[in-house]
PDB file of C-alpha atoms in Angstrom:
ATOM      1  CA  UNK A   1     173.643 153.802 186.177  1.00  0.00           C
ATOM      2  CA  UNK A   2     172.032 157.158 186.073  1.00  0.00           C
ATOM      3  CA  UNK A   3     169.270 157.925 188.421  1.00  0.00           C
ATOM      4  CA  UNK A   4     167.216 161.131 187.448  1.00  0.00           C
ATOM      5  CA  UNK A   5     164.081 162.949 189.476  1.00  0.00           C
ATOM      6  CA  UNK A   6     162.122 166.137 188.150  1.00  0.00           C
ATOM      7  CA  UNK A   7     160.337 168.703 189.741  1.00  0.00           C
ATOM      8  CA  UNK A   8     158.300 171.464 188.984  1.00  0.00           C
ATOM      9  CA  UNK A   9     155.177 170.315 186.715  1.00  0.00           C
ATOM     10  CA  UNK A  10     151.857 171.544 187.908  1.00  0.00           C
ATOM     11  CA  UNK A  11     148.607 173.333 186.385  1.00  0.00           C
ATOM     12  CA  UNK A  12     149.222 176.693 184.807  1.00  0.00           C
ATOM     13  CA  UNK A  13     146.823 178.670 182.791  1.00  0.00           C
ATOM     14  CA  UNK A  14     147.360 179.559 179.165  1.00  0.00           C
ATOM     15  CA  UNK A  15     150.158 181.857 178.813  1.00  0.00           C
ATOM     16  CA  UNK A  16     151.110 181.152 181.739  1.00  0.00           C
ATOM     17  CA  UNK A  17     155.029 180.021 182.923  1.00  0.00           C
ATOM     18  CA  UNK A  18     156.450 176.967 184.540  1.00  0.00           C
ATOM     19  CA  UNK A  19     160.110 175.866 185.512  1.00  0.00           C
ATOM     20  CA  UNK A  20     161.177 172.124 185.328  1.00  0.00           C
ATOM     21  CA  UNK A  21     163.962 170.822 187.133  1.00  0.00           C
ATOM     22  CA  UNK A  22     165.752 167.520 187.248  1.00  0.00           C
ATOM     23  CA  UNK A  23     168.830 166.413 188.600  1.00  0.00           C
ATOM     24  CA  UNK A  24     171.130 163.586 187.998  1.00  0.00           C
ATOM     25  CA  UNK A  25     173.071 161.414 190.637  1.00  0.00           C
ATOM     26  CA  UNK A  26     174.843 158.228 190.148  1.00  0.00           C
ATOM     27  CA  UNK A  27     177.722 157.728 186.931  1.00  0.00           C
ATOM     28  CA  UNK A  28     176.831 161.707 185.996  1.00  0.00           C
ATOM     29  CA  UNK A  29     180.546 161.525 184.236  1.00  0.00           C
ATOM     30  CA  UNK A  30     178.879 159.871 181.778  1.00  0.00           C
ATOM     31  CA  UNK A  31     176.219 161.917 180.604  1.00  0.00           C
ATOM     32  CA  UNK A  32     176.626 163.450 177.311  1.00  0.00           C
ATOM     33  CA  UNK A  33     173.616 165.358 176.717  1.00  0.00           C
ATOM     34  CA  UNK A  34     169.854 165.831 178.911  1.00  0.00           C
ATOM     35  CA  UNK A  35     167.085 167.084 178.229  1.00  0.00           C
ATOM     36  CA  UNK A  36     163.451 166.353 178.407  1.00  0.00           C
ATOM     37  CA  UNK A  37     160.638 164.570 176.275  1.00  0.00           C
ATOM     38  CA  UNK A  38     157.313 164.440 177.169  1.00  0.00           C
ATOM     39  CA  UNK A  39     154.135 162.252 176.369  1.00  0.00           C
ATOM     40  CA  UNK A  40     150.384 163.127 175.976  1.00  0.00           C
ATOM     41  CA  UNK A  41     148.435 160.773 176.172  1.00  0.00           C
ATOM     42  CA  UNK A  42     147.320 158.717 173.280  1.00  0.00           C
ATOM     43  CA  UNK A  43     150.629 160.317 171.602  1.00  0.00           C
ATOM     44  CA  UNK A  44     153.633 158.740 171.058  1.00  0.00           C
ATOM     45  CA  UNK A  45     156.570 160.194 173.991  1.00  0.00           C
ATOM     46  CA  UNK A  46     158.141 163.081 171.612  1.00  0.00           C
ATOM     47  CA  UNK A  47     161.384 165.235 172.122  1.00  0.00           C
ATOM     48  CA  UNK A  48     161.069 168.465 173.432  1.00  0.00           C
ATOM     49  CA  UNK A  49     164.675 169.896 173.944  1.00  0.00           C
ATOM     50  CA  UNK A  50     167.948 168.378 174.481  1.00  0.00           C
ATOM     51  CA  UNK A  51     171.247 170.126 175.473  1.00  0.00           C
ATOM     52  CA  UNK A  52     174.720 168.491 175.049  1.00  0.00           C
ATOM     53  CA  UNK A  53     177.735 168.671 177.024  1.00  0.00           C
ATOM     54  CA  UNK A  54     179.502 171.069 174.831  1.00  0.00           C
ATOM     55  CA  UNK A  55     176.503 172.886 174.445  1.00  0.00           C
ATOM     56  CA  UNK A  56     174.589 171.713 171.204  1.00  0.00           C
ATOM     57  CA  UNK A  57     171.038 172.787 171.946  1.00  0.00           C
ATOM     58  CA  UNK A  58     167.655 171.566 169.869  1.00  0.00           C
ATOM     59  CA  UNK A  59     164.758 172.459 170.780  1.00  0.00           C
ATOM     60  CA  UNK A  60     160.978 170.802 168.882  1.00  0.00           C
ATOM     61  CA  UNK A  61     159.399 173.160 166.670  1.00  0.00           C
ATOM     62  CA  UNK A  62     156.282 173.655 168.692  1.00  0.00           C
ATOM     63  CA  UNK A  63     158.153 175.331 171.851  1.00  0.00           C
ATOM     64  CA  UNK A  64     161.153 177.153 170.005  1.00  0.00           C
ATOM     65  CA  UNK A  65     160.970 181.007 171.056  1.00  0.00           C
ATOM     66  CA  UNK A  66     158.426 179.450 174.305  1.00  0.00           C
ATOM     67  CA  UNK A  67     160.705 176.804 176.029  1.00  0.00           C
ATOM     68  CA  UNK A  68     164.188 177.676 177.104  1.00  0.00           C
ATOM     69  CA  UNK A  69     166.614 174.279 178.397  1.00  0.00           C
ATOM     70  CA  UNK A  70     169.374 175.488 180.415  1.00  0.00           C
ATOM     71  CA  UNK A  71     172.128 173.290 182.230  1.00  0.00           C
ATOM     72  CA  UNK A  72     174.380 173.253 185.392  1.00  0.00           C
ATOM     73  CA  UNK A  73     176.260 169.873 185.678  1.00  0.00           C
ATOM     74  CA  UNK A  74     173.860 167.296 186.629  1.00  0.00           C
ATOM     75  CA  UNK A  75     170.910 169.323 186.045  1.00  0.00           C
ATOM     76  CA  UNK A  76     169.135 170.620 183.265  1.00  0.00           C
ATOM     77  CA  UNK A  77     166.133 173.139 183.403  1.00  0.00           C
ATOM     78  CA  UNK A  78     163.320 173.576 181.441  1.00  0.00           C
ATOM     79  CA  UNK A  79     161.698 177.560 181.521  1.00  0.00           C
ATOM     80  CA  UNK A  80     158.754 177.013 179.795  1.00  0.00           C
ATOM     81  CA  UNK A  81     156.739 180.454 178.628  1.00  0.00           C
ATOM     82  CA  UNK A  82     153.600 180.828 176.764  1.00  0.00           C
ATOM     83  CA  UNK A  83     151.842 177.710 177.947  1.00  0.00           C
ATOM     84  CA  UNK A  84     149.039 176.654 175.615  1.00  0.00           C
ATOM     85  CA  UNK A  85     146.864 173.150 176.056  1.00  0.00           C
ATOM     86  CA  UNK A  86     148.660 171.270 173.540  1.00  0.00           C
ATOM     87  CA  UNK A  87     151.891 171.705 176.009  1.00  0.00           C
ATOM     88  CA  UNK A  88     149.875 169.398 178.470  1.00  0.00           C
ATOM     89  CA  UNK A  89     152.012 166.312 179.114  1.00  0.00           C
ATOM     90  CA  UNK A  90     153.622 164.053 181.109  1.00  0.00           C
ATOM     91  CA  UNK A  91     157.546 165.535 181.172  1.00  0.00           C
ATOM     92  CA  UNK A  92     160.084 163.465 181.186  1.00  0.00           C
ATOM     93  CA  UNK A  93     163.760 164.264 181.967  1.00  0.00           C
ATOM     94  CA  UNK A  94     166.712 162.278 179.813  1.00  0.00           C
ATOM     95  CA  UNK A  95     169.796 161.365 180.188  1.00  0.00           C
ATOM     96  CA  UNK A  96     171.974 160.347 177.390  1.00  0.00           C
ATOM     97  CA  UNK A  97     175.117 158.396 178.587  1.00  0.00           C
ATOM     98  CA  UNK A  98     178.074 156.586 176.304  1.00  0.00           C
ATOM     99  CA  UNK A  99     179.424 157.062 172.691  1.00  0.00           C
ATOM    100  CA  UNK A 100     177.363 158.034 169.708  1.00  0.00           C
ATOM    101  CA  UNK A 101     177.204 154.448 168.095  1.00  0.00           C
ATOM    102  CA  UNK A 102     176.316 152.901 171.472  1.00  0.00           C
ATOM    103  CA  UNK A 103     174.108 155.449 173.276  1.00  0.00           C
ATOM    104  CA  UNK A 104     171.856 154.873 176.370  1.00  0.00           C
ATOM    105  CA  UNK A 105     168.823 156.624 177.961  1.00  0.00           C
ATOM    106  CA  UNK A 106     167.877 156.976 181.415  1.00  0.00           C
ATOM    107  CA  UNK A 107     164.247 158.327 182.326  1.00  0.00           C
ATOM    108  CA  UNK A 108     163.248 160.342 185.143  1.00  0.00           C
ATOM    109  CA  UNK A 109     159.511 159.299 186.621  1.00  0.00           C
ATOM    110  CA  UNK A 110     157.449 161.807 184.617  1.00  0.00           C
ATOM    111  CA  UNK A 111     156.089 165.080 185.853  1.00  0.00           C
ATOM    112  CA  UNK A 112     152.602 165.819 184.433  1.00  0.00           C
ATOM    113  CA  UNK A 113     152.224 168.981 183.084  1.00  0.00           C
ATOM    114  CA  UNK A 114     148.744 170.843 182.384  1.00  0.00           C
ATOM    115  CA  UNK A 115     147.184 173.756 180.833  1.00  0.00           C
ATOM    116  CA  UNK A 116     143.643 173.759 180.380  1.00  0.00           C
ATOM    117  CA  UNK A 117     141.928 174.585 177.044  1.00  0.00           C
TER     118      UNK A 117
END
């Protein structure tokens, strides 16, 4: 079991910055990647940016050059640059734990992010 808590979200003004945070505890050995998805509401949760152990690194379309994930151990960060309203969300940090063919997620609570239009 992987237990996971965020930090960070908040309201920022467009163009404005913000700096997630989420740590891991628990069976952090077997993480293989984190990273962080977030949902809007009436929208489907979506993937934002994931980082893997030996440092594979995607990031969505709609935040490359804005969004920078960064990891130490059992956390992973999220610098987030350039806020515009269509970043507002509920952000979710991820854990991905076990082999390829049998992974598993693990979900922190959601931090709710806003930028007003």
């Amino acid at each position: 079991q992987v237990q996971l808590v965020e930090f960070g979200g908040g309201l920022v003004q467009p163009g404005g910055s913000l700096r997630l945070s989420c740590e891991a505890s628990g069976a952090i050995y077997s993480i293989k990647a984190m990273g962080w998805y977030r949902q809007a509401p009436g929208k489907e949760r979506e993937v934002v940016s994931v980082k893997s152990n030996d440092d594979y690194t995607y990031y969505a379309d709609s935040v490359k050059g804005r969004f920078t994930i960064s990891r130490d151990n059992a956390k992973v960060f999220l610098q987030m640059n350039s806020l515009k309203p269509e970043d507002s969300a509920v952000y979710y940090c991820n854990a991905k734990v076990g082999p390829r063919s049998a992974t598993m997620d693990y979900w922190g609570q959601g931090t709710q992010v806003t930028v007003p239009s």
